Amino acid sequence: MILRLQNINTYYGPSHILFDVSLEVGAGEVAVLLGRNGVGKTTTLRSIIGLTPPRTGKVEFKGEDVTHFPPYRLARSGLAFVPEDRRIFPEITVEDNLLVSQRACGTKKVDWTLEEIYRNFPFMEEKRNILGMSLSGGQQQMLAIARALISNPDLLLLDEPTEGLAPLIVKEIGALITRIKGKGISILLSEQNAQFALALAERGYILEKGRVRAQASGEELRQNRELQRKYLGVEKTS
């Protein structure tokens, strides 16, 4: 397993948010965190990347206990995070957004060079000299993912990558995730869009009120409509 969480409990101040959350992500697979808004999906990702470290429990990455590693050290170890609000740099160019991340990582791996990014995101080469704020919402999401990839991660954390995007862009994001997985990068995807996420997943976890209520293979979760209805708000189809 490239990632393993063991009974993590995370707090915001006195508020207990995650309760004994355990999950695993295998090498080269897509795992998904599902659940309604506010159930703890983002907090789980923040606990992994060190932005909101768990108070108890253990986070293992590539077999090493990284529970208390700061975010910069995790990034240099091969962990990349794309937050829900993207957080691109709006007042610098598309290319500078990419180069900043490339330099900050300091990795020896060069699988995702600037040229490779442009091959996978052709519009970015065309818009390389325009400011990040000039991109559409979908293009900004693509830039946020590309900026994570150029750090050459082993594991990519994606928080609600389809939020607020048009169906055509959602389809493009799904195709992109498939291509990334095809290059050997593991992915942990947090999503409210269950249909989108389960179409990509080998492994899935359903959160409710900060607890893992169900875990199964992606195929099992795709087939279990009752579980989807109970925890994800997916209505039965006749």
Short mmCIF file of C-alpha atoms in Angstrom, two decimals, residues 88-104 114 118 124 127-132 143 147 150:
data_model
loop_
_atom_site.label_atom_id
_atom_site.label_comp_id
_atom_site.label_asym_id
_atom_site.label_seq_id
_atom_site.Cartn_x
_atom_site.Cartn_y
_atom_site.Cartn_z
CA ILE A 88 -3.52 28.79 -8.46
CA PHE A 89 -1.51 32.02 -8.45
CA PRO A 90 -3.89 34.37 -10.29
CA GLU A 91 -1.47 37.21 -11.00
CA ILE A 92 1.35 35.26 -12.61
CA THR A 93 1.36 33.45 -15.94
CA VAL A 94 0.27 29.89 -16.56
CA GLU A 95 3.86 28.83 -17.18
CA ASP A 96 5.13 30.55 -14.06
CA ASN A 97 2.45 28.72 -12.04
CA LEU A 98 3.97 25.49 -13.29
CA LEU A 99 7.60 26.50 -12.83
CA VAL A 100 7.05 27.62 -9.24
CA SER A 101 5.80 24.15 -8.33
CA GLN A 102 8.56 22.43 -10.27
CA ARG A 103 11.29 24.38 -8.47
CA ALA A 104 9.67 24.05 -5.04
CA LEU A 114 7.11 21.17 -18.67
CA TYR A 118 2.08 20.73 -22.46
CA MET A 124 -1.69 25.53 -21.53
CA LYS A 127 -1.97 30.22 -22.97
CA ARG A 128 1.43 29.90 -21.29
CA ASN A 129 1.97 33.67 -21.16
CA ILE A 130 -1.45 34.77 -19.90
CA LEU A 131 -2.31 35.31 -16.25
CA GLY A 132 -3.89 32.51 -14.25
CA LEU A 143 -3.84 24.08 -14.19
CA ARG A 147 0.86 22.15 -11.15
CA ILE A 150 4.91 18.74 -12.37
#
